[in-house]
Amino acid sequence: MAVLDREAAKDLDDRDGLPKLPLPNLKDTLEMYLRCMKHLLTEEQFNKTQKIVKEFGAHGGVGEFLQSKLVERREKKANWLNEYWLNDMYLNNRLALPVNSSPAMVFPQQNFRASFDSLRFAAQLISGVLEYKTLLDAHALPVEYARGQLAGTPFCMEQYYRLFTSYRLPGPERDTLVAQESSVMPEPEHIIVACKNQFFVLDVVINFRRLNERDLLTQLEKIVKMADSEEERLPPIGLLTSDGRTEWAESRRVLMRESTNRDSLDMIERCLCLVCLDDASGFELSDTARSTLMLHGGGATKNGGNRWYDKPMQFVVGADGCCGVVCEHSAFEGIVLVQCTEYLLKYMTGSPSKLVRAASVSELPAPRRLRWKCTPEIHKHIASSADNLQRLVKNLVMNVYKFQDYGKEFIKKQKMSPDAYIQVALQLAFYRCHGRLVSTYESASTRRFQQGRVDNIRSATPEALAFVRAMTDETLSSSDTEKMEMFRGAITVQTKYTILAITGMAIDNHLLGLREIAHEMKMEKPEIFKDEAYLISNQFILSTSQVPTTVEMFCCYGPVVLNGYGTCYNPQSDHIIFSVSSFRESPQTCSAEFVKCLVQGLLDMRDLCNKCNSGSDQAEQRKGQTMETHTQTETYWRDKTRQSPSAPTKSRQTVPQVLVRSPDKTNAETQTQTSPQGKALKNGNKS
């Protein structure tokens, strides 16, 4: 269930004149479903599925009836999908948020020489948050517009207004996304600072005046001293929020028996955000190590209890310079996180002297420590949560790799979409590792529509399979020209499906809507959704997301199935950053081996491009080309790239372009939107 101020959301959408999310044609969806799945199934499985799909889509059948009900639903709601999608993707998921659902953005490594430096960094960061919140409160954040395909279309901005106003409330069977966007409750004027597993209320407005950086630094110094007091130290309550959602809901229910605990929970749930002042981890801080520390804090023995995972924005400032932000994903997509984070980092680098100049509020009241009354039952819950988090810490295997042989500029010179190119490279890497392709998730933004979130780009296409086989199977004896034709074919199909997804015409959300409206009407689950093929289609063994940045940082997240990979990538001009995750318990996956195969594939793809373009520069080659088939292929491709939303542009990157320069993606985008976070482990599937 989502508790939202729908009037505020409607006002935003009406202001921008956004259309409603379309409802695809049933016949088109079923045909595309079969096409997407045929090469991922055995012949026997596919024959059975084909029969089931035909029966579902028959004239006067169940499919047509459910489609008619979705048509009615679309007429009545601003977004016919939103509630179904939010519940299925996030709120029904019972897995723990760290690793399984919450992505992290890892900041550049900071060089803090003393504790004062880290607190000054935190003070600047908080000041930036307050500046950004001021923009949001004034609705002064510029509306973003699509580029490439459907250029000029405004994007829905609703997600931004949940950055500092929402909270994910745990439930025994389903969580609730509480997003306060109206005056029903007073605006929060405090943040929560976590330090040594203790939580402190830091009022950012005192006597109707916002604290400046000097004041914030003073208050943070007080908090550190208070946290150092061992006789005042309370149990690490934050560990409870790292547990499975049903377990945390039960622990919260027990906590709520005491009025002291209710007051403390209320202060946390209504705060703007968390700032987590972490102790030094003692680890050598490679990119890989920092990514794991952002995702889970290092477990109960490190900073794992210095968190409150239900809040959308947790800014981590480590004494050892390990900094970043952890995002609760249900309220917004990864690209919104990127835009906010880039604003903050640029604000900080652009305001080094504000700390010295600003006037201070005299005699600031001391920050307040949140108190907890912990019964033996609560202590038992904390111990159990600590054990569960530790297992998760030991299970996660990250590999952050900076591929430096080339970046998106080389790819653009091949007249290819960088995102489509990298997606094909990921298919090649998986095939090299495992000898097959699997259902793949790549998030695509649907923010062109009212309350739009994401749909899935199914990257494991038949054309990608043909290409990766040609690249790896020497018995096929494919020539370089044939390989290049297959490569371009895979890129073209990937781009076409991307356009379907961003225009609301892909299959995953549509099938979800058909399934959920049948459930809502208390019908027996249609056979198509009980079929093994549908389960396989939602087992996203390869979960991917492009999260591009204009500031030096990267995004990471965990796999969404036990035997899967989480793969986030950040393409830059001359390099690409990959964050690959897997689980140690799975004998089938290995992050290091996947990265090795990925690097080999990227080099092989570059060599193939260079071979096929050798002899003269590309302009002369196009000019002098006389082979009719080649000319037709090139002309067709240039036309398609002009239509594609992911086609390269010549515009220089600026802050607003972070969100719109790759309109075929959000995510993580990144969906963080990362892909369907945790969904896979729930029913057999991970956005």
XYZ file of C-alpha atoms in Angstrom:
687
model
C 0.000 0.000 0.000
C 1.227 3.500 -0.785
C -0.012 6.468 1.249
C 0.565 9.447 -1.032
C -0.788 12.935 -1.430
C -2.415 12.256 -4.793
C -3.659 15.821 -5.177
C -0.090 17.111 -5.054
C 0.970 14.477 -7.569
C -1.962 15.341 -9.822
C -1.061 19.026 -9.678
C 2.469 18.241 -10.828
C 1.245 16.100 -13.709
C -1.458 18.547 -14.790
C 1.048 21.380 -14.733
C 3.283 19.548 -17.179
C 0.381 18.262 -19.267
C 1.618 14.690 -19.196
C -0.367 11.930 -20.922
C -1.497 8.787 -19.163
C 0.578 5.624 -19.424
C -0.698 3.757 -22.519
C -2.076 0.239 -22.416
C -0.463 -1.974 -25.074
C -2.500 -4.130 -27.410
C -2.981 -7.634 -25.981
C -2.074 -9.394 -29.235
C 1.178 -7.391 -29.574
C 2.226 -8.189 -26.004
C 1.571 -11.912 -26.353
C 3.460 -12.105 -29.648
C 6.434 -10.225 -28.169
C 6.342 -12.422 -25.063
C 6.744 -15.542 -27.205
C 9.514 -13.916 -29.225
C 11.392 -12.901 -26.062
C 11.158 -16.359 -24.529
C 11.488 -18.875 -27.380
C 15.310 -19.032 -27.406
C 15.456 -19.165 -23.591
C 13.270 -22.302 -23.338
C 13.536 -25.916 -24.395
C 11.461 -26.921 -27.395
C 9.068 -28.807 -25.127
C 8.683 -25.820 -22.793
C 8.070 -23.440 -25.680
C 5.478 -25.660 -27.354
C 3.534 -25.833 -24.102
C 3.814 -22.067 -23.585
C 2.739 -21.325 -27.143
C -0.438 -23.341 -26.619
C -1.190 -21.626 -23.283
C -0.589 -18.156 -24.750
C -2.837 -18.909 -27.739
C -5.630 -20.003 -25.417
C -5.172 -16.937 -23.175
C -5.349 -14.578 -26.155
C -8.244 -16.312 -27.932
C -11.245 -14.247 -28.983
C -13.691 -14.032 -26.084
C -11.136 -15.635 -23.754
C -9.696 -14.726 -20.358
C -7.049 -12.430 -21.819
C -9.564 -10.244 -23.648
C -11.734 -10.013 -20.531
C -8.792 -8.933 -18.344
C -7.650 -6.484 -21.019
C -11.101 -4.872 -21.008
C -10.859 -4.456 -17.234
C -7.457 -2.777 -17.601
C -8.988 -0.415 -20.169
C -11.617 0.547 -17.585
C -8.942 0.956 -14.919
C -6.908 3.231 -17.173
C -9.920 5.515 -17.609
C -10.325 5.918 -13.852
C -6.721 6.302 -12.695
C -3.874 8.705 -13.430
C -1.635 5.664 -13.900
C -3.303 2.272 -14.319
C -0.111 0.405 -13.388
C 1.368 2.347 -10.486
C -0.147 0.555 -7.489
C 0.331 -2.913 -8.984
C 3.931 -2.156 -9.909
C 4.916 -0.587 -6.582
C 3.517 -3.487 -4.577
C 5.015 -6.162 -6.811
C 8.413 -4.537 -7.226
C 8.983 -3.407 -3.657
C 6.303 -3.396 -1.001
C 5.375 -7.095 -1.189
C 9.034 -8.092 -1.107
C 10.008 -9.636 2.232
C 13.777 -9.591 1.751
C 16.072 -7.345 3.773
C 16.630 -3.941 2.174
C 20.454 -3.820 2.306
C 22.046 -5.513 -0.739
C 18.743 -7.020 -1.962
C 16.879 -3.798 -2.653
C 18.699 -0.613 -1.644
C 21.335 0.604 -4.110
C 24.237 2.796 -3.039
C 26.079 5.662 -4.669
C 29.784 5.685 -3.796
C 31.415 9.117 -3.618
C 35.050 9.798 -4.499
C 37.402 8.729 -1.700
C 37.903 11.642 0.709
C 41.207 12.466 2.396
C 40.220 13.331 5.962
C 43.311 14.121 8.027
C 41.369 14.551 11.264
C 37.844 14.053 12.607
C 37.196 17.770 12.114
C 37.566 17.277 8.354
C 34.893 14.582 8.198
C 32.502 16.669 10.304
C 33.089 19.701 8.105
C 32.322 17.514 5.071
C 29.106 16.360 6.779
C 28.140 19.957 7.642
C 28.604 21.035 4.026
C 26.621 18.034 2.840
C 23.714 18.848 5.177
C 23.800 22.468 4.042
C 23.563 21.266 0.441
C 20.602 19.041 1.330
C 18.811 22.043 2.839
C 19.493 24.114 -0.287
C 18.119 21.334 -2.487
C 15.091 20.923 -0.233
C 14.442 24.661 -0.614
C 14.311 24.196 -4.397
C 11.870 21.327 -3.980
C 9.648 23.207 -1.541
C 9.451 26.154 -3.943
C 8.815 23.815 -6.896
C 11.810 25.560 -8.442
C 13.405 22.388 -9.791
C 13.370 22.707 -13.583
C 11.148 20.227 -15.404
C 13.285 17.809 -17.394
C 12.655 17.066 -21.046
C 13.365 14.025 -23.171
C 16.030 14.079 -25.825
C 16.490 11.807 -28.818
C 13.289 9.844 -29.486
C 10.251 12.027 -28.687
C 12.581 14.951 -27.950
C 10.969 17.774 -26.038
C 8.527 15.604 -24.103
C 8.436 16.710 -20.446
C 9.230 14.173 -17.745
C 7.147 13.542 -14.636
C 8.915 15.164 -11.669
C 6.833 13.507 -8.938
C 9.644 11.273 -7.686
C 11.800 14.242 -6.652
C 9.226 15.369 -4.144
C 9.582 12.107 -2.239
C 13.343 12.362 -1.705
C 13.053 13.933 1.753
C 9.406 13.381 2.632
C 8.810 9.639 2.424
C 9.335 6.591 4.555
C 8.975 2.842 4.006
C 6.959 1.440 6.879
C 7.437 -2.314 7.441
C 4.392 -4.559 7.473
C 3.915 -8.251 8.248
C 2.903 -9.043 4.653
C 3.285 -5.790 2.744
C 5.120 -2.560 3.491
C 3.595 0.912 3.146
C 5.248 3.790 1.342
C 4.328 6.863 3.335
C 4.989 10.008 1.320
C 3.811 13.212 2.945
C 3.408 15.847 0.247
C 0.857 18.157 1.797
C 0.174 20.170 4.945
C -1.601 17.304 6.708
C 1.547 16.930 8.830
C 3.979 19.732 9.718
C 7.061 19.957 7.530
C 10.016 18.148 9.119
C 12.702 20.530 10.338
C 15.206 17.994 11.586
C 17.554 15.326 10.373
C 18.728 12.256 12.234
C 22.456 11.801 12.786
C 23.664 8.253 13.444
C 26.950 7.922 15.306
C 28.305 4.789 17.009
C 24.909 3.090 16.513
C 23.184 5.917 18.421
C 20.608 8.271 16.905
C 20.444 12.015 17.500
C 17.928 14.667 16.479
C 19.614 17.600 14.777
C 17.197 20.498 14.332
C 18.107 22.356 11.160
C 15.688 25.219 11.810
C 15.878 27.022 15.152
C 13.879 30.160 15.939
C 12.547 30.139 12.365
C 16.075 30.301 10.962
C 17.943 27.632 9.065
C 21.281 26.677 10.558
C 24.351 27.604 8.536
C 27.400 25.419 8.083
C 29.165 26.768 11.164
C 26.135 25.950 13.310
C 25.808 22.515 11.756
C 29.469 21.770 12.428
C 29.084 22.858 16.045
C 26.099 20.565 16.473
C 27.871 17.637 14.841
C 30.826 18.067 17.197
C 28.403 17.935 20.137
C 26.847 14.763 18.754
C 30.232 13.024 18.434
C 31.036 13.860 22.073
C 27.635 12.604 23.220
C 28.067 9.383 21.249
C 31.441 8.775 22.886
C 29.785 8.568 26.314
C 29.743 4.816 26.964
C 27.498 5.017 30.032
C 24.811 6.636 27.873
C 25.179 4.182 25.006
C 22.063 2.272 23.980
C 21.675 -0.995 22.004
C 22.121 -0.809 18.196
C 18.430 -0.510 17.344
C 19.254 0.317 13.712
C 20.193 -3.318 13.107
C 16.505 -4.194 13.269
C 15.892 -2.244 10.036
C 18.483 -4.365 8.208
C 16.469 -7.566 8.734
C 13.796 -9.128 6.550
C 10.720 -6.938 6.298
C 8.393 -9.296 8.171
C 10.966 -9.708 10.970
C 11.444 -5.945 11.239
C 7.674 -5.385 11.269
C 7.398 -7.726 14.248
C 10.298 -6.041 16.068
C 8.743 -2.636 15.445
C 5.433 -3.875 16.812
C 7.193 -4.864 20.044
C 9.041 -1.538 20.201
C 5.787 0.376 19.824
C 4.500 -0.935 23.163
C 6.648 1.681 24.930
C 5.839 5.390 24.575
C 9.560 6.276 24.627
C 10.133 4.056 21.626
C 7.077 5.429 19.823
C 8.418 8.963 20.191
C 11.854 7.955 18.888
C 10.374 6.086 15.922
C 8.213 9.084 15.092
C 11.247 11.402 15.030
C 13.105 9.070 12.667
C 10.155 8.433 10.388
C 9.452 12.165 9.973
C 13.038 13.367 9.507
C 14.374 14.819 6.258
C 17.133 12.239 5.949
C 19.855 10.427 7.877
C 23.517 11.364 8.105
C 25.576 8.391 9.260
C 28.922 9.303 10.840
C 30.788 6.006 10.457
C 33.872 4.832 12.301
C 36.870 3.856 10.176
C 36.337 0.321 8.866
C 39.979 -0.743 9.037
C 39.781 -2.033 5.459
C 41.983 -1.064 2.551
C 39.560 1.197 0.728
C 39.534 -0.032 -2.848
C 36.497 0.795 -4.977
C 35.226 -2.732 -4.349
C 35.635 -2.445 -0.570
C 33.919 0.939 -0.479
C 30.986 -0.386 -2.489
C 30.366 -3.186 0.003
C 30.650 -0.806 2.960
C 28.037 1.460 1.372
C 25.659 -1.439 0.760
C 25.739 -3.038 4.215
C 28.040 -1.024 6.493
C 30.359 -3.971 7.074
C 27.860 -5.776 9.286
C 27.108 -5.579 13.001
C 30.792 -5.494 14.001
C 31.450 -2.428 11.828
C 28.837 0.192 10.907
C 25.883 -2.015 9.980
C 23.898 -0.787 12.991
C 24.671 2.854 12.202
C 21.813 2.920 9.686
C 18.048 3.205 9.405
C 17.253 1.494 6.120
C 13.611 2.609 5.872
C 14.588 6.221 5.086
C 15.040 7.026 1.383
C 18.263 8.994 1.811
C 21.080 7.926 4.139
C 24.254 9.930 3.644
C 27.313 8.075 4.903
C 30.407 10.011 6.013
C 33.177 7.675 7.153
C 36.041 8.832 9.334
C 38.338 7.049 6.865
C 36.965 9.002 3.892
C 34.554 6.273 2.718
C 31.472 8.304 1.804
C 28.298 7.900 -0.206
C 24.550 7.555 -0.003
C 22.267 4.546 0.481
C 18.861 4.792 -1.159
C 15.587 3.102 -0.197
C 14.383 2.421 -3.696
C 10.584 2.291 -3.530
C 10.081 6.069 -3.548
C 12.138 6.965 -6.626
C 14.475 5.692 -9.337
C 18.252 5.771 -9.400
C 18.472 8.646 -11.857
C 16.690 10.901 -9.335
C 19.300 9.865 -6.782
C 22.044 10.750 -9.287
C 20.646 14.209 -9.981
C 20.277 15.034 -6.284
C 23.699 13.647 -5.406
C 25.446 15.510 -8.206
C 23.823 18.736 -7.049
C 25.139 18.140 -3.532
C 28.703 17.316 -4.557
C 28.871 20.307 -6.891
C 27.398 22.509 -4.170
C 30.094 21.345 -1.766
C 32.987 21.909 -4.130
C 31.588 25.303 -5.049
C 31.131 26.632 -1.504
C 34.356 26.082 0.449
C 34.254 29.406 2.295
C 30.676 29.456 3.584
C 31.745 27.867 6.847
C 33.920 30.837 7.770
C 31.772 33.752 6.632
C 28.335 32.815 7.874
C 26.900 34.320 11.052
C 25.929 31.867 13.785
C 22.803 31.351 15.852
C 23.799 32.071 19.430
C 23.512 29.459 22.172
C 22.352 26.531 20.096
C 20.396 23.948 22.104
C 22.182 20.609 22.271
C 21.037 17.880 19.859
C 18.833 15.226 21.476
C 19.728 11.577 21.801
C 16.865 9.273 20.908
C 16.021 6.957 23.788
C 14.911 3.346 23.606
C 13.382 1.034 26.173
C 14.634 -2.418 25.283
C 13.021 -5.481 26.771
C 14.723 -8.905 26.665
C 12.498 -9.637 23.673
C 13.951 -6.655 21.788
C 17.515 -7.675 22.670
C 16.746 -11.093 21.203
C 15.439 -9.469 17.992
C 18.584 -7.312 17.736
C 20.849 -10.354 18.106
C 18.899 -12.210 15.424
C 19.051 -9.205 13.062
C 22.804 -8.919 13.630
C 23.291 -12.575 12.698
C 21.180 -12.221 9.554
C 23.068 -9.124 8.443
C 26.387 -10.847 9.027
C 25.330 -13.724 6.772
C 24.414 -11.212 4.074
C 27.784 -9.477 4.455
C 29.660 -12.751 4.055
C 27.531 -13.787 1.097
C 27.947 -10.673 -1.052
C 30.825 -10.631 -3.553
C 31.398 -7.293 -5.295
C 33.812 -6.508 -8.085
C 34.121 -2.865 -9.157
C 36.154 -2.639 -12.352
C 37.225 0.419 -14.324
C 37.524 -0.614 -17.971
C 40.013 1.869 -19.436
C 40.710 0.617 -22.972
C 37.923 2.786 -24.356
C 34.649 4.458 -23.435
C 31.505 5.770 -25.061
C 33.345 8.043 -27.507
C 34.763 5.039 -29.356
C 31.306 3.451 -29.409
C 29.706 6.610 -30.802
C 32.259 6.606 -33.630
C 30.880 3.210 -34.632
C 27.451 4.871 -35.005
C 26.117 2.772 -32.146
C 24.232 3.548 -28.960
C 26.679 3.185 -26.029
C 23.975 1.633 -23.862
C 22.916 -0.912 -26.480
C 26.573 -1.734 -27.143
C 27.249 -2.385 -23.453
C 24.088 -4.470 -23.118
C 25.273 -6.716 -25.959
C 28.682 -6.924 -24.238
C 26.956 -8.112 -21.045
C 25.160 -10.831 -23.024
C 28.496 -11.904 -24.510
C 30.085 -12.016 -21.055
C 27.269 -14.117 -19.622
C 27.358 -16.509 -22.574
C 31.117 -16.943 -22.205
C 30.684 -17.704 -18.506
C 27.645 -19.974 -18.716
C 27.101 -21.079 -22.319
C 23.549 -19.736 -22.498
C 21.499 -16.560 -22.251
C 18.976 -15.876 -19.491
C 16.166 -13.433 -18.748
C 17.800 -10.033 -18.387
C 16.439 -6.905 -16.770
C 17.410 -3.391 -17.824
C 15.360 -0.535 -16.474
C 13.843 1.995 -18.870
C 12.173 5.188 -17.714
C 8.481 5.756 -18.346
C 8.557 9.271 -16.893
C 7.033 10.660 -20.090
C 3.732 9.663 -18.498
C 1.869 10.644 -15.359
C 3.469 9.017 -12.285
C 5.718 7.013 -14.610
C 8.422 4.799 -13.125
C 10.123 2.106 -15.251
C 9.569 -0.892 -17.474
C 11.982 -3.638 -18.492
C 14.138 -3.770 -21.612
C 14.613 -7.469 -22.380
C 18.202 -7.505 -23.608
C 18.599 -11.266 -24.109
C 17.262 -11.120 -27.680
C 17.487 -13.816 -30.390
C 19.773 -11.440 -32.308
C 22.093 -11.086 -29.302
C 22.210 -14.888 -29.033
C 23.181 -15.224 -32.707
C 25.964 -12.684 -32.248
C 27.458 -14.149 -29.066
C 27.416 -17.626 -30.589
C 29.258 -16.338 -33.647
C 31.837 -14.683 -31.377
C 32.464 -17.764 -29.224
C 31.741 -20.875 -31.327
C 34.642 -21.512 -33.708
C 32.747 -24.337 -35.418
C 30.373 -21.771 -36.927
C 33.253 -20.267 -38.934
C 31.543 -16.886 -39.211
C 33.497 -14.236 -41.097
C 34.192 -10.843 -39.536
C 31.714 -9.264 -41.941
C 29.021 -11.729 -40.868
C 29.816 -11.140 -37.205
C 29.568 -7.391 -37.733
C 26.203 -7.757 -39.445
C 24.944 -9.833 -36.508
C 26.407 -7.289 -34.087
C 24.583 -4.423 -35.756
C 21.439 -6.537 -35.890
C 21.607 -7.100 -32.119
C 22.165 -3.368 -31.529
C 19.222 -2.437 -33.763
C 16.810 -4.814 -32.011
C 18.030 -3.640 -28.599
C 17.356 -0.038 -29.618
C 13.886 -0.871 -30.960
C 12.902 -2.621 -27.739
C 14.234 0.338 -25.761
C 11.867 2.619 -27.681
C 8.962 0.273 -26.913
C 9.834 0.376 -23.208
C 10.182 4.147 -22.853
C 6.922 4.713 -24.742
C 5.017 2.362 -22.440
C 4.635 -0.445 -24.980
C 6.926 -3.149 -23.533
C 5.553 -6.433 -22.177
C 6.546 -6.771 -18.506
C 4.292 -4.113 -16.996
C 1.396 -5.151 -19.213
C 1.639 -8.797 -18.162
C 1.914 -7.706 -14.529
C -1.286 -5.665 -14.892
C -3.165 -8.600 -16.424
C -2.006 -10.894 -13.623
C -2.832 -8.444 -10.837
C -6.284 -7.443 -12.080
C -7.181 -11.146 -12.226
C -6.077 -11.444 -8.601
C -7.972 -8.278 -7.676
C -11.135 -9.766 -9.163
C -10.561 -12.964 -7.161
C -10.302 -15.049 -10.322
C -8.331 -18.253 -10.471
C -4.802 -17.407 -11.607
C -4.733 -17.735 -15.426
C -2.624 -20.618 -16.733
C -0.217 -18.249 -18.496
C 0.970 -16.967 -15.106
C 1.358 -20.475 -13.663
C 3.350 -21.640 -16.669
C 7.032 -22.426 -16.145
C 7.964 -20.003 -18.935
C 6.456 -17.073 -17.036
C 8.427 -18.012 -13.927
C 11.604 -18.247 -16.002
C 10.837 -14.907 -17.662
C 10.772 -13.257 -14.231
C 13.925 -14.947 -12.923
C 16.266 -12.069 -13.704
C 19.572 -13.867 -13.377
C 21.236 -10.914 -15.090
C 20.004 -7.661 -13.557
C 21.488 -4.563 -15.172
C 21.222 -0.797 -15.048
C 23.012 2.118 -16.651
C 23.649 4.885 -14.091
C 25.663 7.604 -15.841
C 27.158 10.476 -13.859
C 28.958 13.724 -14.624
C 30.723 13.627 -11.244
C 33.299 11.036 -10.212
C 31.169 8.433 -8.447
C 29.481 5.122 -9.196
C 26.397 3.122 -8.261
C 26.190 -0.472 -7.029
C 23.589 -2.996 -5.879
C 23.250 -6.691 -5.171
C 21.920 -9.562 -7.303
C 18.185 -10.181 -7.327
C 18.273 -13.944 -7.431
C 20.550 -16.279 -5.501
C 22.240 -17.517 -8.687
C 22.363 -14.133 -10.390
C 24.471 -11.055 -11.046
C 23.775 -7.401 -10.309
C 25.563 -5.338 -12.947
C 25.578 -1.559 -12.853
C 27.609 0.473 -15.341
C 28.633 4.087 -15.764
C 29.890 4.883 -19.293
C 32.300 7.827 -19.553
C 34.115 9.306 -22.552
C 37.249 7.160 -22.301
C 36.347 4.491 -19.749
C 33.424 2.508 -18.305
C 32.931 1.696 -14.609
C 31.280 -1.664 -13.901
C 29.970 -2.768 -10.498
C 29.312 -6.509 -10.586
C 27.794 -8.402 -7.658
C 27.036 -12.052 -6.978
C 26.470 -14.318 -3.977
C 29.231 -16.487 -2.566
C 26.745 -19.245 -1.728
C 25.960 -19.767 -5.404
C 28.305 -22.297 -7.040
C 27.115 -21.056 -10.438
C 28.233 -17.423 -10.253
C 31.537 -15.614 -9.772
C 31.885 -11.822 -10.013
C 35.602 -11.982 -10.890
C 35.033 -14.494 -13.701
C 32.148 -12.451 -15.072
C 34.315 -9.312 -15.138
C 37.096 -11.255 -16.852
C 34.692 -12.415 -19.578
C 33.223 -8.920 -19.839
C 36.640 -7.356 -20.434
C 37.512 -9.986 -23.026
C 34.198 -9.383 -24.795
C 34.644 -5.607 -24.857
C 38.106 -6.013 -26.366
C 36.839 -8.527 -28.934
C 34.010 -6.192 -29.912
C 36.437 -3.301 -30.337
C 38.737 -5.443 -32.475
C 35.804 -6.517 -34.636
C 34.771 -2.893 -35.171
C 38.333 -1.888 -36.033
C 38.764 -4.767 -38.489
C 35.552 -3.932 -40.301
C 36.432 -0.253 -40.434
C 40.085 -0.681 -41.383
C 41.668 0.671 -44.571
C 40.410 4.239 -44.318
C 38.512 6.490 -41.971
C 34.777 5.890 -41.710
C 33.776 8.948 -43.713
C 35.894 7.916 -46.682
C 34.743 4.351 -46.330
C 31.078 5.411 -46.530
C 31.825 7.715 -49.443
C 33.684 5.091 -51.437
C 31.521 2.122 -50.576
C 30.045 0.490 -53.675
C 28.584 -2.692 -52.270
C 24.835 -2.158 -52.440
C 24.041 -4.321 -49.443
C 26.576 -2.535 -47.266
C 25.283 0.857 -48.372
C 21.726 -0.154 -47.508
C 22.827 -1.439 -44.116
C 24.697 1.767 -43.259
C 21.853 4.020 -44.430
C 19.319 1.994 -42.458
C 21.477 2.164 -39.348
C 22.036 5.922 -39.564
C 18.278 6.436 -39.906
C 17.618 4.242 -36.893
C 20.196 5.972 -34.703
C 18.632 9.329 -35.494
C 15.326 7.950 -34.249
C 16.764 6.226 -31.196
C 16.521 7.885 -27.783
C 19.896 6.434 -26.924
C 21.659 7.784 -29.987
C 24.692 9.887 -29.120
C 24.384 13.648 -29.077
C 27.016 16.323 -29.433
C 25.781 18.435 -26.556
C 28.223 19.047 -23.751
C 27.301 17.506 -20.440
C 25.844 19.849 -17.832
C 24.099 19.191 -14.551
C 20.502 19.008 -15.905
C 21.633 16.653 -18.663
C 22.464 13.967 -16.145
C 18.817 12.968 -16.241
C 17.970 13.496 -19.855
C 21.010 12.696 -21.909
C 20.083 8.980 -21.958
C 16.294 9.087 -21.986
C 16.038 5.368 -22.727
C 17.294 4.634 -19.248
C 16.759 5.556 -15.691
C 17.869 3.821 -13.324
C 19.297 3.126 -12.257
C 18.656 3.958 -12.459
C 19.585 2.389 -11.917
C 17.348 2.100 -11.571
C 19.666 1.867 -9.398
C 16.752 2.059 -11.164
C 18.425 -0.788 -10.747
C 16.233 -3.682 -11.841
C 13.294 -5.105 -9.908
C 15.153 -5.019 -6.634
C 14.715 -8.213 -4.670
C 11.633 -9.198 -6.645
C 13.389 -12.202 -8.102
C 14.149 -13.854 -4.820
C 10.538 -13.395 -3.843
C 8.737 -15.327 -6.586
C 11.473 -16.570 -8.587
C 12.668 -12.637 -9.703
C 14.577 -7.886 -8.920
C 13.957 -1.942 -10.635
